[in-house]
Structures are given as C-alpha cells and as structure tokens.
C-alpha cells in the first residue's frame, strides 16, 4: 500500500506502470485498476486480474484534454462536453484515430476508444508522471461492487496488483457517466457521476436508447453487475423477515440509511460502501428503499437494478 499524497509513492507507481505492472489508484469516482494503455500485455493483465470478459472494453485515462486528438477523433458535441466536465466524472467514447497508440485489446476489437480526464489530484499526478494513457476499469473483480476505498481494493485484488495508492474514500462514489456518439449526436451509454440533466444543459438533446442498461425496457436486459453476494430487493418500504433494510431519506426508519436528509450526492458517495457492509453483516437479503429517478438518482438506480438482476 502506498500513499496517494506522497511524491515517492506516486513516482514508484508511475515506474511500475511503465514496467507493465498493475497499480490501483484513487479517482474522484471509484478506484481504478491501472495499466499502461499502450502495452497490450499490460492491458491483458487487467483482464486476467479482474476475470473480465475480453469483449468488455476499458476506459483509458489521460492527463489532459489536449491529448485526446492523439488517440481519437473529436466532434463538436464531444468537445463541448469535455470543456464543461473535464477534468471529471465523464467518459467519452470516440472513433479511434489511425495509428492510435492505445492497445487494441483495450478497445476489445471495437473501432472506438473510451477516454476520461479524471480530476482526482493523485490520478492526475500519476498520469502526468507516467506520460502515457492509463487503462483503468474499476478495481474490483468483474461483476462485483466497485471499490470506493483502498481497503476494498486490497480485499479483492490485493494479491494481483504491484501497488495500491491509498487516497481515502472517493468523493463521488459512482463510476463516470459514459457518452458515445451516433452520427456525432450524444448517446448516454452509462449514467454516472455527471447527471443527464447536466449533460443536456450543455449539449441539448442526449439520447437514452431504450433497451440499453441506461434505459432498460425489461429487467431481463440488465446483465447482473455491481452485485453483492446477497439477493437485493428494490423499492422496499421496509425490511421483511430475514432482510436487512437500507433506507433513503427521512421517511425511512432503521439504522442503515443512504442519506437521512434525502441528499442524492451523499447517497451516491455511500452506496457501494453500504452495500459491501450489509453484504457482510447479518441478514440473508438486502432490501433498498426507493430512490428518486433524477440527478444522481438515475445512476444510483442503474447500479441497484443491475445489482438486483438475475445472476447466471
Ligand atoms: O469512473 C469510472 O469510469 C471508473 C474509473 C476507474 O475511471 N472506471 C470504470 O471502468 O468504471 P469500468 O471498466 O468498470 O467500466 C467501463 C465501461 C464498461 O461498461 C465498458 O463496456 C465501457 O466503459 N466502454 C469502454 N470502452 C468502450 C467503447 N469503446 N465503447 C463502448 N463502451 C465502452
Ligand atoms: Mg466496473
């Protein structure tokens, strides 16, 4: 374990990345499992450590918006979103540029790359020190709850990483919002730390395709993800016998509450930590109170629906 605010540890982390090793590091959304995005072998080690299916592509993190043009092709809406929300909790999926140095395996065979400029100071310092794009999915095993503390990472992937940089709990606590483009028009691919209302305030229309995880038209379309071990029941008013209840807002009674004051930002920051805690504590199942479907509530509900989806 290293400290994200210590220069020696950041320097060591950058050296390890450049040597092809895996380094877990904090971002403002969740902890990432990082590797040199330009090395196919290093990126392959991420897939192995996470036991992640090879068809699921990775986000590459950049130190600065000015680097995007080296790897991908801009469009006007993408530029406007980057200007408004970078550095921050937004990922843009753009066409790969010819001779893009990001390893093909990070794109999982697609002609696009997912790019993000994070705002966390340690992530930025690490990216600057490495001088390369860093591929980093959330630092959890595939399908499990994303980590929002260094201890979460150590518990799940400690043996597989060369170094974990501890930067304390993540401020946002939910993954980035992912926006792709169809004929250069923005399409929401995953709700996250930047709300769709915020996106629309910058670019006007943002399509949410029916039948994508962001807008499920049937529960069966949700692949299980972000899942605790225990079954999860949504929109619960209270816990049934055997269930532990996770409340939201002042109307929820009980000891566990995502935000007693009904604040969605607080609830997002606490969601994954609370799910992990309740998963380890007493009770055979978890019942969660309804969360309003606006602002960060959409991203919270997206994660909860997938956590509750049938598992295969
Ligand atoms: O906040 C975040 O985004 C965190 C931090 C570490 O940056 N990362 C993260 O990565 O959540 P991951 O791998 O857990 O989720 C990345 C998502 C996946 O759902 C993947 O399918 C999608 O991004 N993705 C990556 N490249 C893509 C592409 N070329 N086209 C469409 N989706 C893509
Ligand atoms: Mg993930």
CSV table of C-alpha atoms and ligand atoms in Angstrom, one decimal:
chain,number,residue,atom,x,y,z
A,1,UNK,CA,0.0,0.0,0.0
A,2,UNK,CA,1.3,3.5,-0.9
A,3,UNK,CA,0.0,6.9,-0.1
A,4,UNK,CA,-1.6,8.8,-2.9
A,5,UNK,CA,-0.4,12.1,-1.5
A,6,UNK,CA,3.3,11.1,-1.3
A,7,UNK,CA,5.6,12.0,-4.1
A,8,UNK,CA,7.8,8.9,-3.7
A,9,UNK,CA,4.8,6.6,-3.8
A,10,UNK,CA,3.4,8.3,-6.9
A,11,UNK,CA,6.8,8.1,-8.6
A,12,UNK,CA,7.1,4.5,-7.8
A,13,UNK,CA,3.6,3.9,-9.1
A,14,UNK,CA,4.4,5.5,-12.4
A,15,UNK,CA,7.6,3.4,-12.7
A,16,UNK,CA,5.6,0.2,-12.0
A,17,UNK,CA,3.1,1.2,-14.7
A,18,UNK,CA,5.8,1.9,-17.2
A,19,UNK,CA,7.3,-1.5,-16.4
A,20,UNK,CA,4.0,-3.1,-17.4
A,21,UNK,CA,2.7,-3.8,-13.8
A,22,UNK,CA,-0.8,-3.1,-12.4
A,23,UNK,CA,-1.3,-0.2,-10.0
A,24,UNK,CA,-4.6,0.6,-8.3
A,25,UNK,CA,-5.2,4.3,-7.8
A,26,UNK,CA,-7.9,6.6,-6.5
A,27,UNK,CA,-10.1,8.7,-8.8
A,28,UNK,CA,-13.0,11.0,-7.8
A,29,UNK,CA,-15.5,8.3,-9.0
A,30,UNK,CA,-14.1,4.9,-7.8
A,31,UNK,CA,-10.7,3.2,-7.5
A,32,UNK,CA,-9.2,2.2,-10.9
A,33,UNK,CA,-7.0,-0.9,-11.7
A,34,UNK,CA,-4.4,0.8,-13.9
A,35,UNK,CA,-2.1,-0.4,-16.6
A,36,UNK,CA,-0.1,1.2,-19.4
A,37,UNK,CA,-2.8,1.5,-22.1
A,38,UNK,CA,-0.2,1.4,-24.9
A,39,UNK,CA,1.0,-2.1,-23.8
A,40,UNK,CA,-1.2,-5.0,-25.0
A,41,UNK,CA,0.5,-7.3,-22.4
A,42,UNK,CA,-0.1,-4.8,-19.5
A,43,UNK,CA,-3.7,-4.3,-20.5
A,44,UNK,CA,-4.2,-8.1,-20.8
A,45,UNK,CA,-3.1,-8.4,-17.2
A,46,UNK,CA,-6.0,-6.2,-16.2
A,47,UNK,CA,-8.5,-8.6,-17.9
A,48,UNK,CA,-6.8,-11.5,-16.1
A,49,UNK,CA,-6.8,-9.9,-12.7
A,50,UNK,CA,-10.4,-8.9,-12.9
A,51,UNK,CA,-11.5,-12.1,-14.6
A,52,UNK,CA,-13.2,-9.7,-17.0
A,53,UNK,CA,-14.7,-11.0,-20.3
A,54,UNK,CA,-12.4,-10.0,-23.2
A,55,UNK,CA,-15.4,-8.4,-25.1
A,56,UNK,CA,-15.8,-5.7,-22.5
A,57,UNK,CA,-13.6,-2.7,-23.4
A,58,UNK,CA,-11.7,-0.4,-21.0
A,59,UNK,CA,-11.6,3.3,-20.3
A,60,UNK,CA,-8.2,5.0,-20.9
A,61,UNK,CA,-7.4,7.9,-18.7
A,62,UNK,CA,-5.5,11.0,-19.9
A,63,UNK,CA,-3.6,13.7,-18.0
A,64,UNK,CA,-5.1,16.4,-20.2
A,65,UNK,CA,-7.9,17.2,-22.7
A,66,UNK,CA,-5.3,18.3,-25.2
A,67,UNK,CA,-4.1,14.7,-25.6
A,68,UNK,CA,-7.4,13.4,-27.0
A,69,UNK,CA,-6.5,14.2,-30.6
A,70,UNK,CA,-3.6,11.8,-30.5
A,71,UNK,CA,-5.9,8.9,-29.9
A,72,UNK,CA,-9.4,9.7,-31.2
A,73,UNK,CA,-11.4,11.9,-33.5
A,74,UNK,CA,-13.3,14.7,-31.9
A,75,UNK,CA,-16.8,16.0,-32.8
A,76,UNK,CA,-18.4,19.3,-31.7
A,77,UNK,CA,-20.7,17.8,-29.0
A,78,UNK,CA,-17.8,15.8,-27.5
A,79,UNK,CA,-15.7,19.0,-27.4
A,80,UNK,CA,-18.4,20.9,-25.6
A,81,UNK,CA,-18.9,18.1,-23.1
A,82,UNK,CA,-15.2,17.8,-22.4
A,83,UNK,CA,-14.9,21.6,-22.0
A,84,UNK,CA,-17.8,21.6,-19.5
A,85,UNK,CA,-17.0,18.5,-17.4
A,86,UNK,CA,-13.2,17.6,-17.7
A,87,UNK,CA,-11.4,17.0,-15.6
A,88,UNK,CA,-14.2,15.0,-14.1
A,89,UNK,CA,-16.6,12.1,-14.0
A,90,UNK,CA,-17.3,11.9,-17.7
A,91,UNK,CA,-16.1,9.3,-20.2
A,92,UNK,CA,-16.3,10.0,-24.0
A,93,UNK,CA,-16.4,7.1,-26.5
A,94,UNK,CA,-14.9,8.4,-29.7
A,95,UNK,CA,-13.7,6.8,-33.0
A,96,UNK,CA,-10.1,5.5,-32.7
A,97,UNK,CA,-7.6,7.6,-34.7
A,98,UNK,CA,-5.5,5.8,-37.3
A,99,UNK,CA,-2.2,4.7,-35.5
A,100,UNK,CA,-3.9,5.2,-32.1
A,101,UNK,CA,-1.2,4.1,-29.6
A,102,UNK,CA,-3.8,2.7,-27.2
A,103,UNK,CA,-3.6,-1.1,-27.4
A,104,UNK,CA,-6.4,-2.7,-29.5
A,105,UNK,CA,-7.2,-5.1,-26.6
A,106,UNK,CA,-8.3,-2.1,-24.5
A,107,UNK,CA,-11.0,-1.4,-27.2
A,108,UNK,CA,-12.0,-5.1,-27.3
A,109,UNK,CA,-12.0,-5.1,-31.1
A,110,UNK,CA,-14.2,-2.0,-31.4
A,111,UNK,CA,-13.2,0.9,-33.7
A,112,UNK,CA,-13.7,3.3,-30.7
A,113,UNK,CA,-11.9,4.3,-27.6
A,114,UNK,CA,-13.3,5.4,-24.2
A,115,UNK,CA,-11.4,8.3,-22.8
A,116,UNK,CA,-11.5,10.2,-19.5
A,117,UNK,CA,-9.6,13.0,-17.9
A,118,UNK,CA,-10.1,12.5,-14.1
A,119,UNK,CA,-10.0,15.3,-11.6
A,120,UNK,CA,-8.5,13.5,-8.6
A,121,UNK,CA,-5.2,15.1,-7.8
A,122,UNK,CA,-3.4,11.8,-7.3
A,123,UNK,CA,-4.8,10.4,-10.5
A,124,UNK,CA,-3.7,13.5,-12.4
A,125,UNK,CA,-0.2,13.4,-10.8
A,126,UNK,CA,0.1,9.7,-11.7
A,127,UNK,CA,-0.9,10.3,-15.3
A,128,UNK,CA,1.5,13.2,-15.7
A,129,UNK,CA,4.4,11.1,-14.2
A,130,UNK,CA,3.7,8.1,-16.4
A,131,UNK,CA,3.3,10.3,-19.5
A,132,UNK,CA,1.1,7.6,-21.1
A,133,UNK,CA,-2.6,6.9,-21.2
A,134,UNK,CA,-3.6,4.6,-18.4
A,135,UNK,CA,-6.3,2.0,-19.0
A,136,UNK,CA,-8.3,1.5,-15.8
A,137,UNK,CA,-11.5,-0.2,-15.1
A,138,UNK,CA,-12.9,-0.2,-11.6
A,139,UNK,CA,-10.6,-2.1,-9.3
A,140,UNK,CA,-13.0,-5.0,-8.5
A,141,UNK,CA,-13.5,-8.5,-9.8
A,142,UNK,CA,-15.8,-8.5,-12.8
A,143,UNK,CA,-19.4,-8.2,-11.9
A,144,UNK,CA,-18.8,-7.2,-8.3
A,145,UNK,CA,-19.3,-3.9,-6.4
A,146,UNK,CA,-16.9,-1.2,-7.4
A,147,UNK,CA,-14.3,-0.1,-4.7
A,148,UNK,CA,-14.5,3.4,-3.1
A,149,UNK,CA,-11.7,2.8,-0.6
A,150,UNK,CA,-8.2,1.4,-0.8
A,151,UNK,CA,-9.3,-1.3,1.7
A,152,UNK,CA,-12.0,-2.5,-0.8
A,153,UNK,CA,-9.3,-3.0,-3.4
A,154,UNK,CA,-6.9,-4.7,-1.1
A,155,UNK,CA,-9.5,-7.2,0.0
A,156,UNK,CA,-10.4,-8.2,-3.5
A,157,UNK,CA,-7.4,-7.7,-5.7
A,158,UNK,CA,-4.5,-7.2,-3.2
A,159,UNK,CA,-2.6,-10.2,-4.5
A,160,UNK,CA,-2.9,-9.2,-8.1
A,161,UNK,CA,-1.6,-5.6,-8.0
A,162,UNK,CA,2.0,-4.3,-7.6
A,163,UNK,CA,0.9,-1.3,-5.6
A,164,UNK,CA,-2.3,0.2,-4.3
A,165,UNK,CA,-2.3,4.0,-3.8
A,166,UNK,CA,-4.5,5.0,-0.9
A,167,UNK,CA,-6.2,8.3,-1.4
A,168,UNK,CA,-9.0,7.8,1.1
A,169,UNK,CA,-12.7,7.4,0.2
A,170,UNK,CA,-13.8,8.5,-3.3
A,171,UNK,CA,-15.7,11.8,-3.3
A,172,UNK,CA,-18.4,10.8,-5.9
A,173,UNK,CA,-18.5,7.1,-5.2
A,174,UNK,CA,-20.2,6.1,-8.5
A,175,UNK,CA,-18.5,5.5,-11.9
A,176,UNK,CA,-18.2,8.1,-14.6
A,177,UNK,CA,-21.1,8.9,-17.0
A,178,UNK,CA,-20.3,7.4,-20.4
A,179,UNK,CA,-21.4,9.2,-23.5
A,180,UNK,CA,-21.0,7.8,-27.0
A,181,UNK,CA,-22.0,9.4,-30.3
A,182,UNK,CA,-24.3,8.3,-33.1
A,183,UNK,CA,-23.7,10.4,-36.2
A,184,UNK,CA,-22.0,12.8,-33.9
A,185,UNK,CA,-25.1,13.1,-31.6
A,186,UNK,CA,-24.5,12.3,-27.9
A,187,UNK,CA,-26.0,9.0,-26.6
A,188,UNK,CA,-25.9,8.1,-22.9
A,189,UNK,CA,-24.2,4.7,-22.6
A,190,UNK,CA,-24.0,4.6,-18.7
A,191,UNK,CA,-25.4,7.0,-16.2
A,192,UNK,CA,-22.9,8.1,-13.6
A,193,UNK,CA,-21.3,10.9,-11.7
A,194,UNK,CA,-22.4,13.6,-14.1
A,195,UNK,CA,-26.2,13.6,-14.4
A,196,UNK,CA,-28.1,13.6,-17.7
A,197,UNK,CA,-29.7,16.9,-16.7
A,198,UNK,CA,-26.1,18.4,-16.5
A,199,UNK,CA,-25.3,16.9,-20.0
A,200,UNK,CA,-28.4,18.3,-21.5
A,201,UNK,CA,-27.7,21.8,-20.1
A,202,UNK,CA,-24.5,21.8,-22.3
A,203,UNK,CA,-25.4,19.9,-25.5
A,204,UNK,CA,-29.3,20.0,-25.6
A,205,UNK,CA,-30.6,16.6,-26.6
A,206,UNK,CA,-28.9,13.4,-25.2
A,207,UNK,CA,-30.4,10.2,-26.5
A,208,UNK,CA,-31.0,7.4,-24.0
A,209,UNK,CA,-31.6,4.3,-26.1
A,210,UNK,CA,-34.4,2.1,-25.0
A,211,UNK,CA,-33.1,-1.4,-24.2
A,212,UNK,CA,-29.6,-0.2,-23.1
A,213,UNK,CA,-28.6,-0.7,-19.5
A,214,UNK,CA,-29.2,3.1,-19.1
A,215,UNK,CA,-32.9,2.7,-20.1
A,216,UNK,CA,-34.0,-0.9,-19.6
A,217,UNK,CA,-37.3,-1.8,-21.2
A,218,UNK,CA,-37.3,-5.2,-19.5
A,219,UNK,CA,-35.5,-6.4,-16.4
A,220,UNK,CA,-34.0,-9.3,-18.4
A,221,UNK,CA,-32.0,-6.8,-20.4
A,222,UNK,CA,-30.0,-5.9,-17.3
A,223,UNK,CA,-26.9,-8.0,-17.0
A,224,UNK,CA,-26.0,-8.7,-13.4
A,225,UNK,CA,-23.3,-6.3,-12.3
A,226,UNK,CA,-22.2,-4.4,-9.2
A,227,UNK,CA,-23.6,-7.3,-7.3
A,228,UNK,CA,-23.3,-8.2,-3.6
A,229,UNK,CA,-23.5,-11.8,-2.6
A,230,UNK,CA,-26.9,-11.4,-1.0
A,231,UNK,CA,-30.0,-11.0,-3.1
A,232,UNK,CA,-31.2,-7.5,-3.4
A,233,UNK,CA,-34.9,-6.3,-3.4
A,234,UNK,CA,-35.7,-2.8,-4.7
A,235,UNK,CA,-38.3,-0.2,-3.9
A,236,UNK,CA,-38.9,-1.6,-0.5
A,237,UNK,CA,-40.8,0.3,2.2
A,238,UNK,CA,-39.2,-1.8,5.0
A,239,UNK,CA,-37.3,-5.0,5.5
A,240,UNK,CA,-39.2,-8.3,5.5
A,241,UNK,CA,-38.1,-11.0,8.0
A,242,UNK,CA,-34.5,-12.1,7.2
A,243,UNK,CA,-33.8,-8.9,5.2
A,244,UNK,CA,-31.6,-6.0,6.3
A,245,UNK,CA,-33.1,-2.7,5.2
A,246,UNK,CA,-31.2,0.1,3.5
A,247,UNK,CA,-33.2,3.3,3.7
A,248,UNK,CA,-33.1,6.7,2.0
A,249,UNK,CA,-34.5,10.0,3.3
A,250,UNK,CA,-36.3,11.0,6.4
A,251,UNK,CA,-39.3,8.6,5.9
A,252,UNK,CA,-37.0,5.5,6.2
A,253,UNK,CA,-36.7,4.1,9.7
A,254,UNK,CA,-33.9,1.9,10.8
A,255,UNK,CA,-30.1,2.1,11.4
A,256,UNK,CA,-28.9,2.0,7.8
A,257,UNK,CA,-29.7,5.0,5.6
A,258,UNK,CA,-28.0,6.2,2.4
A,259,UNK,CA,-28.9,9.8,3.3
A,260,UNK,CA,-31.3,10.6,6.2
A,261,UNK,CA,-31.7,14.0,4.7
A,262,UNK,CA,-32.6,12.7,1.2
A,263,UNK,CA,-29.4,14.1,-0.5
A,264,UNK,CA,-28.6,12.1,-3.7
A,265,UNK,CA,-25.0,13.2,-3.7
A,266,UNK,CA,-24.5,11.8,-0.2
A,267,UNK,CA,-26.3,8.6,-1.2
A,268,UNK,CA,-24.1,8.1,-4.2
A,269,UNK,CA,-21.0,8.5,-2.2
A,270,UNK,CA,-22.2,6.0,0.4
A,271,UNK,CA,-23.9,3.4,-1.9
A,272,UNK,CA,-21.1,0.9,-2.6
A,273,UNK,CA,-19.6,1.1,0.9
A,274,UNK,CA,-23.0,0.4,2.4
A,275,UNK,CA,-23.8,-2.4,0.1
A,276,UNK,CA,-20.4,-4.1,1.0
A,277,UNK,CA,-21.1,-3.6,4.7
A,278,UNK,CA,-24.6,-5.0,4.6
A,279,UNK,CA,-23.4,-7.9,2.4
A,280,UNK,CA,-21.0,-8.9,5.2
A,281,UNK,CA,-23.4,-8.3,8.2
A,282,UNK,CA,-26.4,-10.2,9.4
A,283,UNK,CA,-29.5,-11.0,7.2
A,284,UNK,CA,-30.0,-13.2,4.2
A,285,UNK,CA,-31.0,-10.5,1.8
A,286,UNK,CA,-30.9,-6.7,1.4
A,287,UNK,CA,-34.0,-4.5,0.8
A,288,UNK,CA,-33.4,-1.0,-0.5
A,289,UNK,CA,-35.8,2.0,-0.2
A,290,UNK,CA,-37.0,3.7,-3.4
A,291,UNK,CA,-34.5,6.3,-4.8
A,292,UNK,CA,-35.9,9.3,-6.8
A,293,UNK,CA,-35.2,8.9,-10.6
A,294,UNK,CA,-33.5,12.3,-11.2
A,295,UNK,CA,-30.0,13.7,-11.0
A,296,UNK,CA,-27.6,11.2,-9.5
A,297,UNK,CA,-30.6,9.1,-8.5
A,298,UNK,CA,-30.7,7.7,-12.1
A,299,UNK,CA,-27.1,6.4,-11.7
A,300,UNK,CA,-27.8,5.0,-8.3
A,301,UNK,CA,-31.0,3.2,-9.6
A,302,UNK,CA,-29.0,1.9,-12.6
A,303,UNK,CA,-26.4,0.3,-10.2
A,304,UNK,CA,-29.2,-1.0,-7.9
A,305,UNK,CA,-31.2,-2.6,-10.7
A,306,UNK,CA,-28.1,-4.4,-12.0
A,307,UNK,CA,-27.2,-5.5,-8.5
A,308,UNK,CA,-30.7,-7.0,-8.3
A,309,UNK,CA,-30.7,-8.5,-11.8
A,310,UNK,CA,-30.8,-12.3,-12.2
A,311,UNK,CA,-27.4,-13.9,-12.0
A,312,UNK,CA,-26.1,-16.5,-14.3
B,1,LIG,O1,-15.5,6.1,-13.2
B,1,LIG,C1,-15.1,5.3,-14.0
B,1,LIG,O2,-15.4,5.3,-15.2
B,1,LIG,C2,-14.1,4.2,-13.5
B,1,LIG,C3,-12.8,5.0,-13.1
B,1,LIG,C4,-11.7,4.0,-12.7
B,1,LIG,O3,-12.4,5.8,-14.1
B,1,LIG,N1,-13.8,3.2,-14.5
B,1,LIG,C5,-14.8,2.3,-14.8
B,1,LIG,O4,-14.4,1.4,-15.7
B,1,LIG,O5,-15.9,2.3,-14.3
B,1,LIG,P1,-15.2,0.0,-16.0
B,1,LIG,O6,-14.3,-0.8,-16.8
B,1,LIG,O7,-15.6,-0.6,-14.7
B,1,LIG,O8,-16.3,0.5,-16.9
B,1,LIG,C6,-16.1,0.9,-18.2
B,1,LIG,C7,-17.3,0.9,-19.1
B,1,LIG,C8,-17.7,-0.5,-19.4
B,1,LIG,O9,-19.0,-0.7,-19.2
B,1,LIG,C9,-17.3,-0.7,-20.9
B,1,LIG,O10,-18.2,-1.5,-21.5
B,1,LIG,C10,-17.4,0.8,-21.3
B,1,LIG,O11,-16.9,1.5,-20.3
B,1,LIG,N2,-16.6,1.0,-22.5
B,1,LIG,C11,-15.3,1.1,-22.6
B,1,LIG,N3,-14.9,1.3,-23.9
B,1,LIG,C12,-16.0,1.4,-24.6
B,1,LIG,C13,-16.2,1.5,-26.0
B,1,LIG,N4,-15.2,1.7,-26.9
B,1,LIG,N5,-17.5,1.6,-26.4
B,1,LIG,C14,-18.5,1.4,-25.6
B,1,LIG,N6,-18.3,1.2,-24.2
B,1,LIG,C15,-17.1,1.2,-23.8
B,2,LIG,MG1,-16.6,-1.7,-13.4
